[in-house]
Amino acid sequence: MRIEQVSLRLLKMKLKQPFVTALETVNERKIILVEVKAEGETGYGECLAFETPWYTEETIESAYTILSSLLIPRLLRSTIEHPRDVHQLFQSIKGNQMAKASIEMAVWDLYAKLQKLPLWRVMGGSKKRVPCGAVIAASNTAEALDQAEQFLNEGYSRIKVKISPQNGLDVIKQIKARFPLLDILADANSSFTLDDIPILKEFDTLGLLMIEQPLDACDIVQHRHIQAIMNTPICLDESISSLLDVKSAWELNSCNVINIKISRLGGVTEAINVHDYCVKNGLEVWCGGMIEFGVSRAFNLALSTLDGFTIPGDIVSSSRYWEEDIVLPEIVVENGWAEVTEQPGIGYEINLNRVQEITIRENVYTLD
Ligand SMILES: [Mg+2]
């Protein structure tokens, strides 16, 4: 297969409510919608780099540059048999995982459509419905309790709370006291150091499902010391940008859980590789969110149909974040579950009117 045309559209949408983490508050979200065309079909992917490098080193502008100057020309000049070939094609370019993932995703969607198969089946998934979890994005305890109650009423069985050495302990204690059956996952976004072990030990008494990424985004070795003294499973997120990182974490006993994000891992191919390795070696996995638009949400849903995804992922209804999403129909979570369909590709149409409305830059690339 030869890709005939690639388009990039920089889109911007305002969140319904600010998304607060230990490192950054996100009020509006820019992403790049990537479109690839071949043999009369169109595939879509999303680049989820943030505007500043607070999550990983990439930014939405650095990704736009890498896509247009390196990745797209390389793809347009190549013949590929399977989306896995795109992963191989970009191997010699270091880093830039979110830029690479966006275009690789688009080729996966295109390939599935050309095969007239749903993406989740092409990925090797087997479950037709997946359990979903939600993230508390509140600026105070009262708001967090309200959100937890709302999520519980909507059927979500697992929530995620953002924590730091200064925040989260009291919020989680209060949520636990009020909703004892709710599974709680705490995400530190690398805001702790080894000096904060006494505070982590307090979090360890709360019966959390896991604590995600307590230490530095580049660290795998020090997490080993944390896991060794904690009963709560440690999950790695920012530290994991490849299968090789997962292998290091497993060899060092640095964690018991891996948060699989297609974007952070450079694409669907590596996400599946990580899933397969973790299942084989007894590490638990779940699918993390990135404040994404509908295309990525559809990919997360498809990926979560693979057997190893037993812990509810960060998959919420489109309407939780956005006034109007870019897919039709919008993605809906009912009673804590989302379902996949037999529609070819990602299973959702692109809402082109909505895309048009929120486009702030657009470029089209062909081989000529
Ligand atoms: Mg995280």
Short mmCIF file of C-alpha atoms and ligand atoms in Angstrom, two decimals:
data_model
loop_
_atom_site.label_atom_id
_atom_site.label_comp_id
_atom_site.label_asym_id
_atom_site.label_seq_id
_atom_site.Cartn_x
_atom_site.Cartn_y
_atom_site.Cartn_z
CA MET A 1 0.00 0.00 0.00
CA ARG A 2 1.21 3.52 -0.85
CA ILE A 3 -0.14 6.44 1.18
CA GLU A 4 -1.25 9.02 -1.40
CA GLN A 5 -1.96 12.05 0.79
CA VAL A 6 -1.51 13.14 4.41
CA SER A 7 -3.23 16.13 6.04
CA LEU A 8 -2.50 17.79 9.36
CA ARG A 9 -5.09 19.95 11.10
CA LEU A 10 -4.27 21.77 14.31
CA LEU A 11 -7.49 21.82 16.34
CA LYS A 12 -8.37 23.67 19.53
CA MET A 13 -11.24 22.96 21.93
CA LYS A 14 -12.06 24.40 25.33
CA LEU A 15 -12.58 21.92 28.17
CA LYS A 16 -15.91 22.09 29.97
CA GLN A 17 -13.93 22.33 33.21
CA PRO A 18 -10.18 22.75 33.89
CA PHE A 19 -8.13 19.54 34.19
CA VAL A 20 -5.79 19.88 37.18
CA THR A 21 -2.64 17.74 37.67
CA ALA A 22 0.32 18.12 40.03
CA LEU A 23 2.24 19.77 37.20
CA GLU A 24 -0.22 21.65 35.02
CA THR A 25 -3.78 22.91 34.70
CA VAL A 26 -5.25 22.39 31.24
CA ASN A 27 -8.09 24.76 30.27
CA GLU A 28 -8.13 24.29 26.52
CA ARG A 29 -6.71 21.51 24.42
CA LYS A 30 -4.89 21.66 21.11
CA ILE A 31 -4.34 18.43 19.19
CA ILE A 32 -3.29 17.58 15.63
CA LEU A 33 -5.78 15.56 13.63
CA VAL A 34 -3.82 13.44 11.14
CA GLU A 35 -5.58 12.16 8.02
CA VAL A 36 -4.09 9.61 5.60
CA LYS A 37 -5.60 8.61 2.25
CA ALA A 38 -5.02 5.57 0.03
CA GLU A 39 -7.06 3.43 -2.36
CA GLY A 40 -10.19 5.54 -1.86
CA GLU A 41 -10.22 5.24 1.95
CA THR A 42 -9.31 7.66 4.74
CA GLY A 43 -7.76 6.91 8.14
CA TYR A 44 -7.47 9.19 11.17
CA GLY A 45 -5.10 9.59 14.10
CA GLU A 46 -4.51 12.25 16.78
CA CYS A 47 -1.30 13.76 18.10
CA LEU A 48 -1.77 14.35 21.84
CA ALA A 49 1.38 16.30 22.73
CA PHE A 50 0.57 19.21 25.06
CA GLU A 51 1.32 22.88 24.41
CA THR A 52 4.25 22.90 26.86
CA PRO A 53 6.57 19.98 27.69
CA TRP A 54 5.15 19.24 31.19
CA TYR A 55 4.11 15.65 30.48
CA THR A 56 6.87 14.53 28.10
CA GLU A 57 9.47 16.52 26.18
CA GLU A 58 7.25 16.87 23.09
CA THR A 59 5.02 19.86 22.42
CA ILE A 60 2.22 20.22 19.89
CA GLU A 61 4.43 22.54 17.79
CA SER A 62 7.50 20.26 17.95
CA ALA A 63 5.26 17.37 16.86
CA TYR A 64 3.85 19.43 13.95
CA THR A 65 7.40 20.14 12.77
CA ILE A 66 8.58 16.54 13.09
CA LEU A 67 5.48 15.26 11.30
CA SER A 68 5.76 17.67 8.38
CA SER A 69 9.54 17.67 7.97
CA LEU A 70 10.42 14.02 8.69
CA LEU A 71 7.63 11.52 9.29
CA ILE A 72 5.22 12.43 6.49
CA PRO A 73 7.89 12.60 3.73
CA ARG A 74 9.27 9.24 4.88
CA LEU A 75 5.81 7.64 4.87
CA LEU A 76 4.86 9.07 1.45
CA ARG A 77 8.03 7.60 -0.08
CA SER A 78 7.42 4.10 1.33
CA THR A 79 5.39 1.04 0.48
CA ILE A 80 3.83 -0.66 3.49
CA GLU A 81 2.06 -4.00 3.85
CA HIS A 82 0.78 -3.57 7.40
CA PRO A 83 0.56 -0.69 9.95
CA ARG A 84 3.33 -2.43 11.92
CA ASP A 85 5.67 -1.44 9.06
CA VAL A 86 5.14 2.25 9.98
CA HIS A 87 6.56 1.57 13.44
CA GLN A 88 9.62 0.03 11.77
CA LEU A 89 9.85 2.89 9.27
CA PHE A 90 10.22 5.47 12.08
CA GLN A 91 12.57 3.39 14.28
CA SER A 92 15.72 5.30 13.29
CA ILE A 93 14.18 8.63 14.39
CA LYS A 94 14.77 9.00 18.13
CA GLY A 95 11.96 9.91 20.54
CA ASN A 96 9.01 12.01 19.32
CA GLN A 97 6.65 9.21 20.31
CA MET A 98 3.44 11.25 20.14
CA ALA A 99 4.21 12.56 16.65
CA LYS A 100 5.03 9.03 15.48
CA ALA A 101 1.93 7.56 17.14
CA SER A 102 -0.47 9.99 15.46
CA ILE A 103 0.43 9.02 11.92
CA GLU A 104 0.81 5.32 12.76
CA MET A 105 -2.71 5.38 14.28
CA ALA A 106 -4.09 6.90 11.08
CA VAL A 107 -2.55 4.06 9.07
CA TRP A 108 -4.07 1.46 11.45
CA ASP A 109 -7.52 3.01 10.92
CA LEU A 110 -6.99 3.15 7.14
CA TYR A 111 -5.74 -0.46 7.03
CA ALA A 112 -8.74 -1.71 9.03
CA LYS A 113 -11.13 0.17 6.72
CA LEU A 114 -9.45 -1.30 3.62
CA GLN A 115 -9.80 -4.77 5.19
CA LYS A 116 -13.45 -3.88 6.00
CA LEU A 117 -12.78 -4.93 9.59
CA PRO A 118 -13.27 -3.10 12.88
CA LEU A 119 -10.00 -1.78 14.29
CA TRP A 120 -10.39 -3.71 17.56
CA ARG A 121 -10.44 -7.01 15.66
CA VAL A 122 -7.39 -6.01 13.58
CA MET A 123 -5.58 -5.17 16.85
CA GLY A 124 -6.37 -8.68 18.17
CA GLY A 125 -9.08 -7.69 20.65
CA SER A 126 -11.74 -10.11 21.81
CA LYS A 127 -14.04 -8.29 24.27
CA LYS A 128 -17.01 -6.40 22.87
CA ARG A 129 -17.44 -4.20 25.94
CA VAL A 130 -14.85 -2.70 28.25
CA PRO A 131 -15.01 -1.35 31.80
CA CYS A 132 -14.35 2.39 32.08
CA GLY A 133 -12.91 4.63 34.77
CA ALA A 134 -13.06 8.38 35.24
CA VAL A 135 -10.61 11.03 36.44
CA ILE A 136 -11.45 13.56 39.13
CA ALA A 137 -10.41 16.99 37.88
CA ALA A 138 -11.30 19.25 40.79
CA SER A 139 -9.64 22.19 42.48
CA ASN A 140 -11.00 21.52 45.99
CA THR A 141 -12.32 18.68 48.18
CA ALA A 142 -16.00 19.59 47.94
CA GLU A 143 -15.79 19.62 44.14
CA ALA A 144 -13.90 16.29 44.19
CA LEU A 145 -16.60 14.67 46.36
CA ASP A 146 -19.32 15.97 44.03
CA GLN A 147 -17.51 14.57 41.00
CA ALA A 148 -16.93 11.20 42.72
CA GLU A 149 -20.65 10.96 43.51
CA GLN A 150 -21.55 11.89 39.95
CA PHE A 151 -19.19 9.26 38.52
CA LEU A 152 -20.56 6.60 40.87
CA ASN A 153 -24.12 7.49 39.81
CA GLU A 154 -23.08 7.17 36.18
CA GLY A 155 -21.85 3.61 36.87
CA TYR A 156 -18.07 4.10 36.90
CA SER A 157 -16.50 1.64 39.34
CA ARG A 158 -13.01 3.16 39.40
CA ILE A 159 -11.88 6.74 39.71
CA LYS A 160 -8.50 8.37 39.49
CA VAL A 161 -7.38 11.19 41.78
CA LYS A 162 -4.39 13.40 41.02
CA ILE A 163 -2.06 13.66 44.03
CA SER A 164 1.15 15.42 45.13
CA PRO A 165 3.05 15.53 48.46
CA GLN A 166 0.85 18.52 49.39
CA ASN A 167 -2.50 17.33 48.02
CA GLY A 168 -4.73 14.31 47.78
CA LEU A 169 -4.44 12.54 51.13
CA ASP A 170 -7.43 14.25 52.70
CA VAL A 171 -9.47 14.15 49.50
CA ILE A 172 -8.97 10.40 49.13
CA LYS A 173 -9.73 9.76 52.82
CA GLN A 174 -13.01 11.64 52.45
CA ILE A 175 -13.96 9.89 49.19
CA LYS A 176 -13.13 6.51 50.78
CA ALA A 177 -15.24 7.31 53.84
CA ARG A 178 -18.24 8.34 51.74
CA PHE A 179 -17.98 5.79 48.91
CA PRO A 180 -16.18 2.76 50.38
CA LEU A 181 -16.84 0.49 47.37
CA LEU A 182 -15.27 2.81 44.81
CA ASP A 183 -11.82 1.71 43.58
CA ILE A 184 -9.40 4.63 43.74
CA LEU A 185 -6.23 5.04 41.75
CA ALA A 186 -3.87 7.87 42.71
CA ASP A 187 -1.75 9.55 40.02
CA ALA A 188 1.23 11.57 41.25
CA ASN A 189 2.54 12.70 37.83
CA SER A 190 6.11 12.37 39.21
CA SER A 191 5.62 14.95 41.97
CA PHE A 192 7.31 12.95 44.79
CA THR A 193 10.99 12.32 45.62
CA LEU A 194 12.60 9.74 47.90
CA ASP A 195 12.42 12.39 50.67
CA ASP A 196 8.63 12.09 50.54
CA ILE A 197 8.57 8.40 51.54
CA PRO A 198 6.78 9.18 54.87
CA ILE A 199 3.90 10.76 52.91
CA LEU A 200 3.81 7.88 50.42
CA LYS A 201 3.57 5.48 53.40
CA GLU A 202 0.44 7.37 54.48
CA PHE A 203 -1.08 6.91 51.03
CA ASP A 204 -0.10 3.23 51.39
CA THR A 205 -2.61 2.81 54.24
CA LEU A 206 -5.60 3.86 52.12
CA GLY A 207 -6.14 0.60 50.19
CA LEU A 208 -5.61 2.25 46.81
CA LEU A 209 -5.85 0.24 43.60
CA MET A 210 -2.42 1.61 42.68
CA ILE A 211 -0.21 4.71 42.89
CA GLU A 212 0.87 5.94 39.51
CA GLN A 213 4.26 7.47 38.75
CA PRO A 214 5.30 8.82 42.17
CA LEU A 215 8.88 9.63 41.10
CA ASP A 216 10.65 11.37 38.23
CA ALA A 217 9.42 10.88 34.68
CA CYS A 218 12.87 9.58 33.65
CA ASP A 219 13.30 7.20 36.58
CA ILE A 220 12.91 3.45 36.66
CA VAL A 221 15.59 2.51 39.24
CA GLN A 222 14.36 4.57 42.24
CA HIS A 223 10.79 3.36 41.75
CA ARG A 224 12.16 -0.04 42.68
CA HIS A 225 12.87 1.22 46.22
CA ILE A 226 9.35 2.61 46.50
CA GLN A 227 7.70 -0.61 45.32
CA ALA A 228 9.84 -2.62 47.75
CA ILE A 229 8.46 -0.79 50.81
CA MET A 230 4.84 -0.31 49.66
CA ASN A 231 1.90 -2.71 49.76
CA THR A 232 0.10 -0.63 47.13
CA PRO A 233 1.05 -1.61 43.57
CA ILE A 234 3.15 1.03 41.82
CA CYS A 235 2.17 1.82 38.24
CA LEU A 236 4.53 3.46 35.76
CA ASP A 237 3.27 5.99 33.20
CA GLU A 238 5.68 8.80 32.17
CA SER A 239 8.77 6.54 32.62
CA ILE A 240 7.57 4.12 29.96
CA SER A 241 8.06 5.17 26.35
CA SER A 242 8.91 1.76 24.85
CA LEU A 243 8.83 -1.98 25.39
CA LEU A 244 12.48 -1.74 26.42
CA ASP A 245 11.50 0.52 29.36
CA VAL A 246 8.89 -2.04 30.42
CA LYS A 247 11.52 -4.78 30.33
CA SER A 248 13.81 -2.70 32.56
CA ALA A 249 10.97 -2.02 35.01
CA TRP A 250 10.09 -5.73 35.14
CA GLU A 251 13.71 -6.85 35.64
CA LEU A 252 14.15 -4.33 38.46
CA ASN A 253 10.76 -5.01 40.11
CA SER A 254 10.07 -1.28 39.85
CA CYS A 255 6.30 -1.67 39.47
CA ASN A 256 3.44 -4.14 39.27
CA VAL A 257 1.31 -2.22 36.77
CA ILE A 258 1.92 -0.48 33.45
CA ASN A 259 -0.26 2.35 32.14
CA ILE A 260 -0.43 1.76 28.38
CA LYS A 261 -0.87 4.89 26.29
CA ILE A 262 -0.69 4.58 22.52
CA SER A 263 0.68 8.13 22.21
CA ARG A 264 3.42 7.86 24.81
CA LEU A 265 4.58 4.53 23.34
CA GLY A 266 4.87 5.82 19.78
CA GLY A 267 1.88 3.97 18.40
CA VAL A 268 -0.47 1.02 18.42
CA THR A 269 2.22 -1.50 17.44
CA GLU A 270 4.35 -0.79 20.53
CA ALA A 271 1.23 -0.60 22.74
CA ILE A 272 0.31 -4.13 21.65
CA ASN A 273 3.92 -5.27 22.13
CA VAL A 274 3.84 -3.91 25.71
CA HIS A 275 0.45 -5.51 26.37
CA ASP A 276 1.69 -8.91 25.17
CA TYR A 277 4.90 -8.71 27.21
CA CYS A 278 3.03 -7.68 30.37
CA VAL A 279 0.46 -10.49 30.03
CA LYS A 280 3.28 -13.00 29.56
CA ASN A 281 5.26 -11.73 32.55
CA GLY A 282 2.47 -11.11 35.04
CA LEU A 283 2.38 -7.31 35.00
CA GLU A 284 -1.09 -5.77 35.07
CA VAL A 285 -2.04 -3.21 32.42
CA TRP A 286 -4.68 -0.57 31.87
CA CYS A 287 -5.26 2.07 29.21
CA GLY A 288 -4.55 5.67 30.22
CA GLY A 289 -6.13 8.84 28.84
CA MET A 290 -4.55 12.09 27.62
CA ILE A 291 -7.52 14.52 27.54
CA GLU A 292 -8.03 13.30 24.00
CA PHE A 293 -10.61 14.00 21.31
CA GLY A 294 -12.91 11.33 19.87
CA VAL A 295 -10.46 9.66 17.49
CA SER A 296 -7.99 8.77 20.24
CA ARG A 297 -10.83 7.82 22.53
CA ALA A 298 -12.00 5.34 19.88
CA PHE A 299 -8.45 3.94 19.69
CA ASN A 300 -8.32 3.56 23.48
CA LEU A 301 -11.62 1.74 23.40
CA ALA A 302 -10.40 -0.60 20.64
CA LEU A 303 -7.10 -1.27 22.45
CA SER A 304 -8.92 -2.03 25.70
CA THR A 305 -10.66 -5.01 24.03
CA LEU A 306 -7.36 -6.94 24.22
CA ASP A 307 -7.48 -9.67 26.88
CA GLY A 308 -4.92 -8.14 29.27
CA PHE A 309 -6.88 -4.94 29.92
CA THR A 310 -8.75 -5.99 33.04
CA ILE A 311 -8.44 -2.75 35.05
CA PRO A 312 -10.88 -0.05 33.86
CA GLY A 313 -9.18 2.48 31.56
CA ASP A 314 -9.51 6.29 31.43
CA ILE A 315 -12.43 6.11 29.02
CA VAL A 316 -15.28 8.53 29.63
CA SER A 317 -18.13 9.82 27.49
CA SER A 318 -17.13 12.55 24.99
CA SER A 319 -19.59 14.87 26.71
CA ARG A 320 -17.59 14.73 29.96
CA TYR A 321 -14.88 16.95 28.46
CA TRP A 322 -16.32 18.58 25.33
CA GLU A 323 -19.38 20.56 24.26
CA GLU A 324 -19.18 18.76 20.93
CA ASP A 325 -16.61 16.07 20.03
CA ILE A 326 -15.10 15.49 16.56
CA VAL A 327 -16.65 12.02 16.07
CA LEU A 328 -20.16 10.90 15.19
CA PRO A 329 -21.85 9.44 17.06
CA GLU A 330 -20.12 10.73 20.19
CA ILE A 331 -18.55 8.10 22.44
CA VAL A 332 -20.86 7.12 25.26
CA VAL A 333 -20.10 5.23 28.45
CA GLU A 334 -23.21 3.62 29.95
CA ASN A 335 -23.26 2.26 33.48
CA GLY A 336 -19.46 2.24 33.48
CA TRP A 337 -19.09 0.28 30.23
CA ALA A 338 -18.36 1.21 26.60
CA GLU A 339 -19.05 -1.05 23.63
CA VAL A 340 -17.30 -1.55 20.32
CA THR A 341 -19.19 -2.22 17.09
CA GLU A 342 -18.54 -4.14 13.87
CA GLN A 343 -18.10 -0.88 11.87
CA PRO A 344 -14.83 -0.91 9.88
CA GLY A 345 -11.88 1.09 11.25
CA ILE A 346 -12.28 3.12 14.44
CA GLY A 347 -16.05 2.67 14.17
CA TYR A 348 -16.91 6.38 14.23
CA GLU A 349 -17.38 8.98 11.48
CA ILE A 350 -15.47 12.25 11.65
CA ASN A 351 -17.71 15.26 12.33
CA LEU A 352 -16.21 17.40 9.55
CA ASN A 353 -18.35 20.45 10.39
CA ARG A 354 -17.07 20.40 13.94
CA VAL A 355 -13.49 19.85 12.74
CA GLN A 356 -13.84 22.84 10.41
CA GLU A 357 -15.13 25.00 13.24
CA ILE A 358 -12.13 24.33 15.52
CA THR A 359 -9.31 24.18 12.93
CA ILE A 360 -6.63 26.83 13.44
CA ARG A 361 -4.08 25.57 10.89
CA GLU A 362 -4.13 23.06 8.06
CA ASN A 363 -1.52 21.56 5.69
CA VAL A 364 -1.85 18.92 2.98
CA TYR A 365 1.10 16.80 1.82
CA THR A 366 1.54 14.64 -1.28
CA LEU A 367 4.63 13.20 -2.91
CA ASP A 368 4.74 15.86 -5.67
MG MG B 1 -0.55 9.39 34.67
#
